[in-house]
Tab-separated table of C-alpha atoms in Angstrom:
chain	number	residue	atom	x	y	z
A	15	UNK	CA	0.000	0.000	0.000
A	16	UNK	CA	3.049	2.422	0.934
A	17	UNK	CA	4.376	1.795	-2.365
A	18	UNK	CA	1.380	2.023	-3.983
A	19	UNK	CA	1.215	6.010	-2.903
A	20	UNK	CA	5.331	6.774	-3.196
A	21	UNK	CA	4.548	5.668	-7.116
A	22	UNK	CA	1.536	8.055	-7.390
A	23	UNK	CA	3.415	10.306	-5.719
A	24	UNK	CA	6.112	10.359	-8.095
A	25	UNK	CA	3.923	10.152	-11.257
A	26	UNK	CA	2.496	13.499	-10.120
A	27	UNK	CA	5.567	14.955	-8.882
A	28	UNK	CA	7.457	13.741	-12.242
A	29	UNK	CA	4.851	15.111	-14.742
A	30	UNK	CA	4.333	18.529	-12.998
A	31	UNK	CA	7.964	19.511	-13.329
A	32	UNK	CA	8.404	17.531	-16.703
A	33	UNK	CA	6.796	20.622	-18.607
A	34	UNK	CA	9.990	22.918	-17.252
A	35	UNK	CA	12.407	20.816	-18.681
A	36	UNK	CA	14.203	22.511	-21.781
A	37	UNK	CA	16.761	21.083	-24.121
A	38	UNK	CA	19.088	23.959	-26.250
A	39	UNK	CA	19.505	21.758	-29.067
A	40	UNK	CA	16.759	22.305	-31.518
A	41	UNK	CA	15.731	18.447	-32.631
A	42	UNK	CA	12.969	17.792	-34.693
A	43	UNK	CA	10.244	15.203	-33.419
A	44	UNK	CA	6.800	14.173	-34.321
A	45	UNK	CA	4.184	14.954	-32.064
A	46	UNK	CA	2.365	12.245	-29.581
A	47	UNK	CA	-1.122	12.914	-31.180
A	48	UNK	CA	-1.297	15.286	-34.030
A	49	UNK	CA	-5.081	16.565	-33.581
A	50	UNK	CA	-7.823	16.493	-31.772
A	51	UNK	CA	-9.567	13.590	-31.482
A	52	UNK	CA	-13.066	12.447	-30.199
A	53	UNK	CA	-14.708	9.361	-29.223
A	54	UNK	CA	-18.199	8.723	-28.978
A	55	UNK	CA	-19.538	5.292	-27.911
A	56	UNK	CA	-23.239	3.782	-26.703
A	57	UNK	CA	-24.184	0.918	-25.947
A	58	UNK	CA	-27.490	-1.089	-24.652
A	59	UNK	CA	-27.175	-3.926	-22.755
A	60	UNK	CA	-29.944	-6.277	-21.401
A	61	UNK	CA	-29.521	-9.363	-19.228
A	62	UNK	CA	-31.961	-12.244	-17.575
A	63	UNK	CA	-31.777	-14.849	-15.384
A	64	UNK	CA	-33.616	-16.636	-12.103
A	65	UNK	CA	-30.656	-16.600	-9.451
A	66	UNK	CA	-31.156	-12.714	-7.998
A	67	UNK	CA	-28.748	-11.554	-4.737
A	68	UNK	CA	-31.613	-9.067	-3.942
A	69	UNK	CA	-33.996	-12.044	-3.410
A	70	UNK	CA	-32.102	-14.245	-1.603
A	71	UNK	CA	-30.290	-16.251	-5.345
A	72	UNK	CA	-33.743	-16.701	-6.605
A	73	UNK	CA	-35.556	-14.452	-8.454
A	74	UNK	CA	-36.275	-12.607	-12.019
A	75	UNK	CA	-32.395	-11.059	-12.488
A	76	UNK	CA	-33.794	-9.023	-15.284
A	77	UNK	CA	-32.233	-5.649	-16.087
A	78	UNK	CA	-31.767	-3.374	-19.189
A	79	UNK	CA	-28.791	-0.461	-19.859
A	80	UNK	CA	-28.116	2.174	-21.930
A	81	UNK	CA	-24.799	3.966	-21.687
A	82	UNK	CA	-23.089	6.853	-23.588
A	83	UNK	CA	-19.587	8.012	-23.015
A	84	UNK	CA	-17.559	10.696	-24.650
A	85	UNK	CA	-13.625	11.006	-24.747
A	86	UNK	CA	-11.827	14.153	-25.895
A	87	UNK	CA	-8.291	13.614	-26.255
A	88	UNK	CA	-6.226	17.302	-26.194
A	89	UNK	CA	-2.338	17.263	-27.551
A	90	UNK	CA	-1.365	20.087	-25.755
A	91	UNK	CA	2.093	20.397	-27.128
A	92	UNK	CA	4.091	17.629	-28.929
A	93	UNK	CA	4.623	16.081	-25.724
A	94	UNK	CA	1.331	16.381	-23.578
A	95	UNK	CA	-2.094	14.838	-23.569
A	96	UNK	CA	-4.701	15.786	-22.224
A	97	UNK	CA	-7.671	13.247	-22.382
A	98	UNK	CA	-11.456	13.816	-20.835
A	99	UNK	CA	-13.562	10.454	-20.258
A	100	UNK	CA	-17.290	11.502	-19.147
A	101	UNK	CA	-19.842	8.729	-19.188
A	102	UNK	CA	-23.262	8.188	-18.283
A	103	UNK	CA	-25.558	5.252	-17.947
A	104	UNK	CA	-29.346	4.519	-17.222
A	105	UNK	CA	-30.464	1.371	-16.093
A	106	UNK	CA	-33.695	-0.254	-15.325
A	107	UNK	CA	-33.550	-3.544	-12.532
A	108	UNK	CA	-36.558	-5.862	-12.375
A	109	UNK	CA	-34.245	-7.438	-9.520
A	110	UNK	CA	-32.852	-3.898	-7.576
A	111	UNK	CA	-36.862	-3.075	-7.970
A	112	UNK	CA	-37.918	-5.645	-5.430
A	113	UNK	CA	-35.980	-4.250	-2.246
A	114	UNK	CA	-39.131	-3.162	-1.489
A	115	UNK	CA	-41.339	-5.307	-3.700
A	116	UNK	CA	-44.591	-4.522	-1.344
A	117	UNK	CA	-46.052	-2.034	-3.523
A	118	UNK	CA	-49.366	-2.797	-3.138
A	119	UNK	CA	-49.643	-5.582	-5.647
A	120	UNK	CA	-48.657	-9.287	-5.151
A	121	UNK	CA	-45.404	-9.134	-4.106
A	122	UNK	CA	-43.453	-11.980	-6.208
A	123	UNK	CA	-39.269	-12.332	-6.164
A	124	UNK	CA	-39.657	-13.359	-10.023
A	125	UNK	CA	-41.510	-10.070	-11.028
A	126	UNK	CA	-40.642	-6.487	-10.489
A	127	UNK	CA	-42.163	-4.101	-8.551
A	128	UNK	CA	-42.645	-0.600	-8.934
A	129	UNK	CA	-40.648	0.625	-6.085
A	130	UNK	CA	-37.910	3.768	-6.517
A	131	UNK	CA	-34.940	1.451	-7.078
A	132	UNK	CA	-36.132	0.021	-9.710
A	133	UNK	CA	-33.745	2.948	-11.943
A	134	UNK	CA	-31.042	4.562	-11.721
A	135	UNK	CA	-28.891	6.993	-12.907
A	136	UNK	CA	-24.899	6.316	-13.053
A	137	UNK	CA	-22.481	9.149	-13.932
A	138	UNK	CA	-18.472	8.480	-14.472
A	139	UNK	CA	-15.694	11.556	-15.372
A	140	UNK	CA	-12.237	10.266	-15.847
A	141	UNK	CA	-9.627	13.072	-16.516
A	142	UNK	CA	-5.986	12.088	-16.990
A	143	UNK	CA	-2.986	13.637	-18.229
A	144	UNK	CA	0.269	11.697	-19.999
A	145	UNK	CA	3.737	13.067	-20.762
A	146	UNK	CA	6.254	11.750	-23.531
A	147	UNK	CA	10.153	11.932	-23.162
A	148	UNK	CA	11.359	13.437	-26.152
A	149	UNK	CA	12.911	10.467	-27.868
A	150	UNK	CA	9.527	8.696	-26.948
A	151	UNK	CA	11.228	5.917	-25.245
A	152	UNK	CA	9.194	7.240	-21.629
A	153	UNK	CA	5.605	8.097	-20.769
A	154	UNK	CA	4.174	9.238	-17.706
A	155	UNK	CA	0.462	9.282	-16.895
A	156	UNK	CA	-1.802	10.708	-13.967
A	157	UNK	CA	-5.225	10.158	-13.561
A	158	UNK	CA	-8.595	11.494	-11.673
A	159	UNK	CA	-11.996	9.708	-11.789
A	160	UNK	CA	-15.704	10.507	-10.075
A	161	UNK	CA	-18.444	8.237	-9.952
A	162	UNK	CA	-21.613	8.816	-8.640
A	163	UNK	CA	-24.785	6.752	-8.462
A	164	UNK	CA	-28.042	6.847	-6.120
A	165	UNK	CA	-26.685	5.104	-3.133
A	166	UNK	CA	-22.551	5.034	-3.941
A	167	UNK	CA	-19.949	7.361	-4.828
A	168	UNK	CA	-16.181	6.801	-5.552
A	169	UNK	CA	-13.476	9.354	-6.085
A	170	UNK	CA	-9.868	7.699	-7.511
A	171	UNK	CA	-6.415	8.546	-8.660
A	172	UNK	CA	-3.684	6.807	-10.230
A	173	UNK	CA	-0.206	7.126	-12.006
A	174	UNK	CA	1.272	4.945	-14.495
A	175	UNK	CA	4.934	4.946	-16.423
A	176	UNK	CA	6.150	3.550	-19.589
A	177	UNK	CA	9.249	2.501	-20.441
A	178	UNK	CA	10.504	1.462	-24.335
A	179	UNK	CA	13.690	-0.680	-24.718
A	180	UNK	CA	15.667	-2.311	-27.754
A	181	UNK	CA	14.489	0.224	-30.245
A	182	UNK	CA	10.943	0.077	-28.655
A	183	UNK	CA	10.661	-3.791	-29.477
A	184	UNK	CA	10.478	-3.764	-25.667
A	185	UNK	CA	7.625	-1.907	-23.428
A	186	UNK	CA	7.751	-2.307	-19.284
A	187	UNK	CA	5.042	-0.347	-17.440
A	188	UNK	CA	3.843	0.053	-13.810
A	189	UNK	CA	0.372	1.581	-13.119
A	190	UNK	CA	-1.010	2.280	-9.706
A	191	UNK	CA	-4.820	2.824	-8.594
A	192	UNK	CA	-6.729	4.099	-5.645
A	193	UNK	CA	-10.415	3.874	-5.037
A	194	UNK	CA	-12.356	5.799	-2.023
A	195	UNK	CA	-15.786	4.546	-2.219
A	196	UNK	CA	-18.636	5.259	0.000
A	197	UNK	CA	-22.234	3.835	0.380
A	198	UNK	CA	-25.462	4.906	1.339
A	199	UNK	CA	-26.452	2.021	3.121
A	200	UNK	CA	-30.345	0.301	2.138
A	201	UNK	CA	-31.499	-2.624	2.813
A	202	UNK	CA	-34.226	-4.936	2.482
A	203	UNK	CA	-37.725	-2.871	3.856
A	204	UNK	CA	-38.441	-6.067	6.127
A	205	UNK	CA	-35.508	-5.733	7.838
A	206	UNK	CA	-35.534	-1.968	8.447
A	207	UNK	CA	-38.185	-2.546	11.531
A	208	UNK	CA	-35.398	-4.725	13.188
A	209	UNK	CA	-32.768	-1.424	13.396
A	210	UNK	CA	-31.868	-0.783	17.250
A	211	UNK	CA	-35.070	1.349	18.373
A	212	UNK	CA	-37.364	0.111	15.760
A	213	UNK	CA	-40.478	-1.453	16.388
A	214	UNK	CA	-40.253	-5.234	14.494
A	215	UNK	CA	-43.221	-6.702	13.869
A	216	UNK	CA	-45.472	-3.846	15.180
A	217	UNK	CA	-44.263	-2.085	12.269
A	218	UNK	CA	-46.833	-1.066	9.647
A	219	UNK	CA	-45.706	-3.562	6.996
A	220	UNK	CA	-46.563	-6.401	9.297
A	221	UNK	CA	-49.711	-4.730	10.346
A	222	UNK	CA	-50.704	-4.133	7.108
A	223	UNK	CA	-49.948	-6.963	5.601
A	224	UNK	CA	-50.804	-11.055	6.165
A	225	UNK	CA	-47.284	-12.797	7.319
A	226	UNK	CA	-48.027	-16.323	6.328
A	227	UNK	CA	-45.494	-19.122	7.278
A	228	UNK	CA	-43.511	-18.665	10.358
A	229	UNK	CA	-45.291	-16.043	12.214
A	230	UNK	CA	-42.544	-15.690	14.539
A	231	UNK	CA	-40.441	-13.219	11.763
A	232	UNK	CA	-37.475	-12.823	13.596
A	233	UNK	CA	-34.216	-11.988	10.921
A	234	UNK	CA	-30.655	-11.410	11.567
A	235	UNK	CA	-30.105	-7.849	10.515
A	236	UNK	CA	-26.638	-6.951	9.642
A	237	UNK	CA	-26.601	-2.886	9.935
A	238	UNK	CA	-22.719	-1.735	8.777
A	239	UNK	CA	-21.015	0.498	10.845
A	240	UNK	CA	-18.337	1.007	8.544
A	241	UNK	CA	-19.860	2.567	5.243
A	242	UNK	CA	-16.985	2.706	2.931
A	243	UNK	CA	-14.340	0.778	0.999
A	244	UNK	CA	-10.892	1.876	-0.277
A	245	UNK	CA	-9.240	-0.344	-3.529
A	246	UNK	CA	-5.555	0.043	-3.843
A	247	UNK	CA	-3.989	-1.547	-7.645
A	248	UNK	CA	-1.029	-2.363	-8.920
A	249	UNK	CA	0.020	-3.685	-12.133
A	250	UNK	CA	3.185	-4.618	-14.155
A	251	UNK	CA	3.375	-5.446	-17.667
A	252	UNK	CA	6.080	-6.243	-20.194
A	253	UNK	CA	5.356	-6.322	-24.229
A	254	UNK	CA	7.954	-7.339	-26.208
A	255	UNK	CA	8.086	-8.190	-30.372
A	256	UNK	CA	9.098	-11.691	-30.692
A	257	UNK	CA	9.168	-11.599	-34.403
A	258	UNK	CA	7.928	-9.272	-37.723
A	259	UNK	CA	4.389	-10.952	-37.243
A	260	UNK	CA	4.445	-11.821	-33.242
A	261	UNK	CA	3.558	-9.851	-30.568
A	262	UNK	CA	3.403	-11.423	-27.186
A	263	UNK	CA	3.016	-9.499	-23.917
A	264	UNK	CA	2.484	-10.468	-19.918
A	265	UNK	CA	0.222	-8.100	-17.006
A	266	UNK	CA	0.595	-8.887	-13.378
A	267	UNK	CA	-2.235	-7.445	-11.384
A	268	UNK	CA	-2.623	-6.750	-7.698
A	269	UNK	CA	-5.705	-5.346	-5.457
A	270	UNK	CA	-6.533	-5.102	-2.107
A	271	UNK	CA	-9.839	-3.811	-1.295
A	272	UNK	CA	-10.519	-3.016	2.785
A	273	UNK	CA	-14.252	-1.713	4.430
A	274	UNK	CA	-17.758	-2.789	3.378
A	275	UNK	CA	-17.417	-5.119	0.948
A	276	UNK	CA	-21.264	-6.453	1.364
A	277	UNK	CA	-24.098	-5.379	-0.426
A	278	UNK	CA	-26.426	-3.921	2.004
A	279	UNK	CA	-29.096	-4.921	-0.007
A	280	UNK	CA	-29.237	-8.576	-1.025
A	281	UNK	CA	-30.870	-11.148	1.286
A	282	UNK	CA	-29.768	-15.021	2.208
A	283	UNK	CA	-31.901	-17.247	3.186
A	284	UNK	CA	-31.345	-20.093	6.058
A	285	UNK	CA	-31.154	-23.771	6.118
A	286	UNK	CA	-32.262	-23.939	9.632
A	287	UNK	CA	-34.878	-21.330	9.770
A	288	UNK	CA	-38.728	-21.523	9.060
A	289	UNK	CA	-39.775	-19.559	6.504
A	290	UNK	CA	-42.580	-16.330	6.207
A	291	UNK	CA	-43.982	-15.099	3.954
A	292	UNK	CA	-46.035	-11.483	2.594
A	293	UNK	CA	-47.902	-12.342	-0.352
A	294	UNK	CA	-45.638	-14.806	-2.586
A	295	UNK	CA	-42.393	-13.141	-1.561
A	296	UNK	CA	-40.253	-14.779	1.049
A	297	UNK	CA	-39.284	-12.458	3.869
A	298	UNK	CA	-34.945	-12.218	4.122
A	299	UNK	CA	-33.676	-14.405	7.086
A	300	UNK	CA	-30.622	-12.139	7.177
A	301	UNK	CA	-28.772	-9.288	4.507
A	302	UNK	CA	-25.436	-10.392	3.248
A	303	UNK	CA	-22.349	-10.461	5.374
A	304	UNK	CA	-18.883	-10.719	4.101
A	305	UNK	CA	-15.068	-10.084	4.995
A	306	UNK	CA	-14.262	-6.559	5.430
A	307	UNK	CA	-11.290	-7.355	3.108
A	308	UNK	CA	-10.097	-9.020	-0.152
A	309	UNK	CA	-6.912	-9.728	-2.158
A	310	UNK	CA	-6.649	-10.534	-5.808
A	311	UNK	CA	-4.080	-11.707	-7.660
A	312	UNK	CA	-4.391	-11.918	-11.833
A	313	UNK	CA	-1.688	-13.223	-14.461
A	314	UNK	CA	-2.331	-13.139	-17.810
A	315	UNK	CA	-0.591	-12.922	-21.493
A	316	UNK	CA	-1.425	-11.896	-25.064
A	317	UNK	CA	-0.263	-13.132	-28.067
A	318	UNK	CA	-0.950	-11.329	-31.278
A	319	UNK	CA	0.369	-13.139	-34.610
A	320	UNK	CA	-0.086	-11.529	-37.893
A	321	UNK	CA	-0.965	-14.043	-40.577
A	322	UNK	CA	-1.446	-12.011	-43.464
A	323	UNK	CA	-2.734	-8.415	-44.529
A	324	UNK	CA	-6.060	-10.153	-44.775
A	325	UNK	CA	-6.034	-11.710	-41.187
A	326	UNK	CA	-4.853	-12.025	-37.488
A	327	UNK	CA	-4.706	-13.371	-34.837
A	328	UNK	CA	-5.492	-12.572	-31.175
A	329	UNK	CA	-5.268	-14.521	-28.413
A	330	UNK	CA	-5.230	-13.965	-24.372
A	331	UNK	CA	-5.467	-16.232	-21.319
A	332	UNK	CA	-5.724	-15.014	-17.802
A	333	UNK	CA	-5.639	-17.164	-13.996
A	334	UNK	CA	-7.120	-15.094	-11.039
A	335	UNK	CA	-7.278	-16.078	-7.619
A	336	UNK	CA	-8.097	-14.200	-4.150
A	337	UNK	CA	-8.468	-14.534	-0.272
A	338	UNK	CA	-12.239	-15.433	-0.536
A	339	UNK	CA	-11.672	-18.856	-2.195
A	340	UNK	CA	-12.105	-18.041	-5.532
A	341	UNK	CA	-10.062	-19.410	-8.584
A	342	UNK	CA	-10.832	-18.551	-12.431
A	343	UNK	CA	-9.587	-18.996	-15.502
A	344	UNK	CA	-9.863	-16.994	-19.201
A	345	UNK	CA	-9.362	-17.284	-22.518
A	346	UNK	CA	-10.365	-15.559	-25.498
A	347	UNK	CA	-9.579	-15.334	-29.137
A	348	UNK	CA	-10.377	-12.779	-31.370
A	349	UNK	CA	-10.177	-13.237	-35.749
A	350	UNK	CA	-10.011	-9.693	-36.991
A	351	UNK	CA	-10.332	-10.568	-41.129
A	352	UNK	CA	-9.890	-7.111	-43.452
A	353	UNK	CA	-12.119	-7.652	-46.165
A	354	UNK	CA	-11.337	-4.157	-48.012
A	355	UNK	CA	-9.441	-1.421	-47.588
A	356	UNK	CA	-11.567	0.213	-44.930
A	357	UNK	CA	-13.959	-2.798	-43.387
A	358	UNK	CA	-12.772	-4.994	-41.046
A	359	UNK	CA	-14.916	-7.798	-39.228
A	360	UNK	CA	-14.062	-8.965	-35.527
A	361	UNK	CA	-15.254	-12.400	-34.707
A	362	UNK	CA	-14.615	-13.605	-30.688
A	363	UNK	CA	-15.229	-16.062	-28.364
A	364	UNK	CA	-14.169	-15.886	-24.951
A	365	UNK	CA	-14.790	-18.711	-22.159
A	366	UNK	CA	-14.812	-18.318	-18.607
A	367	UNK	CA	-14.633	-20.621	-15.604
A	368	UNK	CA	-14.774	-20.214	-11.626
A	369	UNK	CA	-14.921	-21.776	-8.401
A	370	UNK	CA	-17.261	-20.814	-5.751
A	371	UNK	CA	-16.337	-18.365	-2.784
A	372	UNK	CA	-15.862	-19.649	0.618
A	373	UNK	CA	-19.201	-18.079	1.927
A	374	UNK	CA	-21.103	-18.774	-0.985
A	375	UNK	CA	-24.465	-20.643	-0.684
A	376	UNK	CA	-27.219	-21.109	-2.953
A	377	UNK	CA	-30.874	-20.112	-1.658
A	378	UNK	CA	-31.684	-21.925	1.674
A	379	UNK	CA	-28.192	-23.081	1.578
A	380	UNK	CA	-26.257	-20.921	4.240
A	381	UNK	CA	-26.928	-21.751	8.059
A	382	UNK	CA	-27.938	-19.315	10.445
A	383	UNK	CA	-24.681	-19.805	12.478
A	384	UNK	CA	-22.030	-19.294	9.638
A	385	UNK	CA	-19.932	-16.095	10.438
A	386	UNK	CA	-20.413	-14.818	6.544
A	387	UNK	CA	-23.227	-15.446	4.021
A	388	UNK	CA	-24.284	-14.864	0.540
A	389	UNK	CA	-26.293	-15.830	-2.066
A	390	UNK	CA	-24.570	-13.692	-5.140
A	391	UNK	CA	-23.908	-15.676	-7.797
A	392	UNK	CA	-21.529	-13.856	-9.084
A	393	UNK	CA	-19.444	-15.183	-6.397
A	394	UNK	CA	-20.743	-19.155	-7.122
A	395	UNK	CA	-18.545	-21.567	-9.076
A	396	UNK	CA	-19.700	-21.313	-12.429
A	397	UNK	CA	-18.750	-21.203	-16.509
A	398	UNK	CA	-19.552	-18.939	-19.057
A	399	UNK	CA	-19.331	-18.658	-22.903
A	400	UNK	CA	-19.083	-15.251	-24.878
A	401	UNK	CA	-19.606	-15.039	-28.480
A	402	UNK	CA	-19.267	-11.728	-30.406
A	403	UNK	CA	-18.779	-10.449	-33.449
A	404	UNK	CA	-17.843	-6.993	-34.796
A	405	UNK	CA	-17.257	-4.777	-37.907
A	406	UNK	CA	-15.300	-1.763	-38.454
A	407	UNK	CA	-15.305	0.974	-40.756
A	408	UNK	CA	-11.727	2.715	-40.886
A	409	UNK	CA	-10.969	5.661	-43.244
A	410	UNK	CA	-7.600	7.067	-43.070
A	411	UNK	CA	-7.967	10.158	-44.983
A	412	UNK	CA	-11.066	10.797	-42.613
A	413	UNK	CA	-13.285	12.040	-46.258
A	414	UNK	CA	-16.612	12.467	-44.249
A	415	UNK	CA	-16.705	15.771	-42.255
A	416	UNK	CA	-19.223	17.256	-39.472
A	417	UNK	CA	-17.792	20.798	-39.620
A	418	UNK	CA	-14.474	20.797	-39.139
A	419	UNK	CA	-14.044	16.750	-37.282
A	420	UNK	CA	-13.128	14.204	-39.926
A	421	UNK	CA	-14.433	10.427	-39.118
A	422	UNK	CA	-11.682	8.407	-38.562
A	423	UNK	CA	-13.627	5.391	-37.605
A	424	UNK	CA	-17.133	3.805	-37.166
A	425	UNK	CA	-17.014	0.315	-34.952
A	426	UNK	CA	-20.259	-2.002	-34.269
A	427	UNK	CA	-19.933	-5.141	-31.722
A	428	UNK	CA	-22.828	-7.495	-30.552
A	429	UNK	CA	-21.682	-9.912	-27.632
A	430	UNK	CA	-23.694	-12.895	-26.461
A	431	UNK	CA	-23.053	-14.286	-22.950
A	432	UNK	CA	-24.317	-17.576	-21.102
A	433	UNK	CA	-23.344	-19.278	-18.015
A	434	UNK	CA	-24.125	-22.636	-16.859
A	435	UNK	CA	-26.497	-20.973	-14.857
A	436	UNK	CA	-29.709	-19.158	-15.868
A	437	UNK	CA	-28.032	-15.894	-16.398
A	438	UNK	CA	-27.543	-14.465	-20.123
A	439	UNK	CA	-27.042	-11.136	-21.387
A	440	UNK	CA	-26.818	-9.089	-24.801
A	441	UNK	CA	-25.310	-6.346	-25.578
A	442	UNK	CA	-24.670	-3.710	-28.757
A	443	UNK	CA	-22.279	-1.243	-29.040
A	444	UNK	CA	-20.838	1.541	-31.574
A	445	UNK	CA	-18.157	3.904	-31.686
A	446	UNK	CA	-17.250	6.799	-33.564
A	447	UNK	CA	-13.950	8.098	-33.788
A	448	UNK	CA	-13.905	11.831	-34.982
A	449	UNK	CA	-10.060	13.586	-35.926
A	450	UNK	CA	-9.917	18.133	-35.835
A	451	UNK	CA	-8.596	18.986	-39.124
């Protein structure tokens, strides 16, 4: 962690005084990014499946997405970029909906309700700056993001630096991250009457509802004291060019996340507790409780082989493991094919495999006496298969004009996932890439 913040520290201290550094002999040298340039990308994404955290790992997990994000990038000089990322996303959660899912209709884990958390509104602004050395053998990079949704907000920093070797066949870098995140904490609305000084089942919802099943509702309710969560990252990475058509390169990847690392709002259900009942939707036996900390370790390599000037070949594999139990594996390839001068296609598969956490259980799984509990299963052992396919439009000579941005670059992706589970998702994407004349 130390190290972590000396590196940061340096990044910024480097880049703020590499702009006074002057050289007497005048040497020619092309700039780091000649124009301008702006990206703008959407994308919808939908996703279903029956194994919801909010409900206890059963439960409609259906949710749709739309995002748009624009990035500006800013040569300064001919050594200095500046480059603003702002983002913003609006999503609608059949499974977030039923926190509350007594909205005055039958309340049912597998359909949504109508209740405030049903949408949301997430908002992202990354601003970071880089510096090149002026042989453009070094590059140092700062960063600054926001994020802000309805109950979380996270400010981070980081610094990375680049390093180019053997005529830049060789690339080592080091990048370093900080997260500061903080909650605001909801939970399930049945457990909300159980808060120190609440009134349990006197409480309105009981009243006003019929508790079928156990009538003797009594729930472990895990209220946080601590409310945040700080994420410290560090990465190493060497590429190197292992031949005219081979590129091959290796990332190292480590995190350590500390503070509330539960969701407040997901449920688990006991093993050795009776069940109740409002309506058709089973009443939490307890939120989720986790560790208050986490490790994670990732290696992985690419390998990029150029066949021909009509196709390529891209291939990565990663292995991930951390403190909560979990192991994974991925690999992907990806087959860009150039079918003209300006249209490329991008077909992909990717699979994915994991084993469970230590505190993972499925629904009624988890005992009322273990010391942490969930029902995520995003944290279950499972596999996954992605298929996608893409095609890009590329025009050098940027020929089409709005005013006075040339497009560079038009890029369309559709990715299919499925686990072994019941989850799937879809989503579309496109980019355009516009260059300042």
């Amino acid at each position: 962690m130390h190290t972590l913040k000396y590196i940061i520290l340096l990044c910024l201290v480097t880049t703020s005084f590499a702009g006074f550094a002057q050289d007497t002999t005048q040497v020619y040298k092309k700039r780091v990014l000649e124009s301008a340039e702006v990206d703008i990308l959407s994308s919808y994404y939908s996703q279903g499946g029956d194994n919801a955290a909010v409900s206890g790992g059963i439960g409609t997990e259906a949710l749709t997405d739309f995002t748009t994000s624009f990035i500006i990038s800013i040569p300064l000089n001919d050594d200095d970029i500046l480059t603003i990322d702002a983002g913003i996303s609006a999503y609608t959660s059949a499974s977030s909906s039923n926190i509350d899912p007594f909205d005055g209709g039958n309340a049912d884990a597998f359909q949504a309700s109508s209740g405030a958390s049903k949408s949301d509104v997430w908002t992202n602004f990354t601003g970071s700056y880089s510096h090149s050395s002026d042989d453009r053998n070094s590059i140092w990079s700062t960063s600054i993001s926001f994020t802000n949704e309805y109950d979380y907000f996270s400010i981070g920093a980081g610094g990375a630096y680049t390093k180019l070797f053997n005529e830049q066949n060789t690339e080592l870098s080091v990048k370093g991250n900080v997260f500061f995140d903080s909650w605001t904490t909801i939970y399930p609305i049945e457990l909300r009457p159980f808060s120190g000084g609440e009134n349990g089942l006197t409480n309105n919802l009981f009243t006003n509802n019929t508790l079928t099943g156990n009538p003797n509702y009594s729930p472990i309710f895990n209220e946080y004291a601590a409310k945040g969560r700080n994420s410290y990252s560090m990465g190493l990475g060497i590429s190197q060019i292992l031949h005219k058509n081979v590129q091959g390169s290796m990332a190292l990847d480590f995190v350590q996340q500390q503070g509330l690392l539960s969701t407040p709002f997901q449920r688990v259900y006991f093993s050795d507790v009776a069940d109740s009942f409002i309506d058709d939707f089973q009443l939490a036996d307890a939120n989720e409780r986790l560790p208050d900390n986490r490790f994670k370790v990732a290696i992985g390599g690419r390998l990029n082989w150029y066949l021909n000037e009509r196709l390529a070949l891209r291939t990565f594999y990663r292995y991930y493991f951390d403190n909560w139990g979990i192991t994974s594996y991925t690999a992907s390839i990806e087959v860009p094919i150039k079918v003209s001068s300006k249209f490329t296609l991008y077909p992909s598969y990717r699979f994915y495999n994991q084993t469970a956490a230590d505190y993972f259980n499925p629904y009624e799984g988890a005992m009322s006496t273990d010391e942490f509990y969930t029902s995520d299963y995003d944290l279950s052992e499972f596999s996954a298969n992605q298929f996608g396919f893409g095609v890009s439009y590329t025009d050098i000579f940027t020929q089409a004009h709005i005013a006075k941005w040339g497009l560079k670059s038009i890029d369309l992706k559709f990715y299919r996932y499925d686990r072994n589970t019941s989850f799937r998702s879809n989503m579309i994407s496109v980019g355009f890439k516009f260059v300042r004349d």
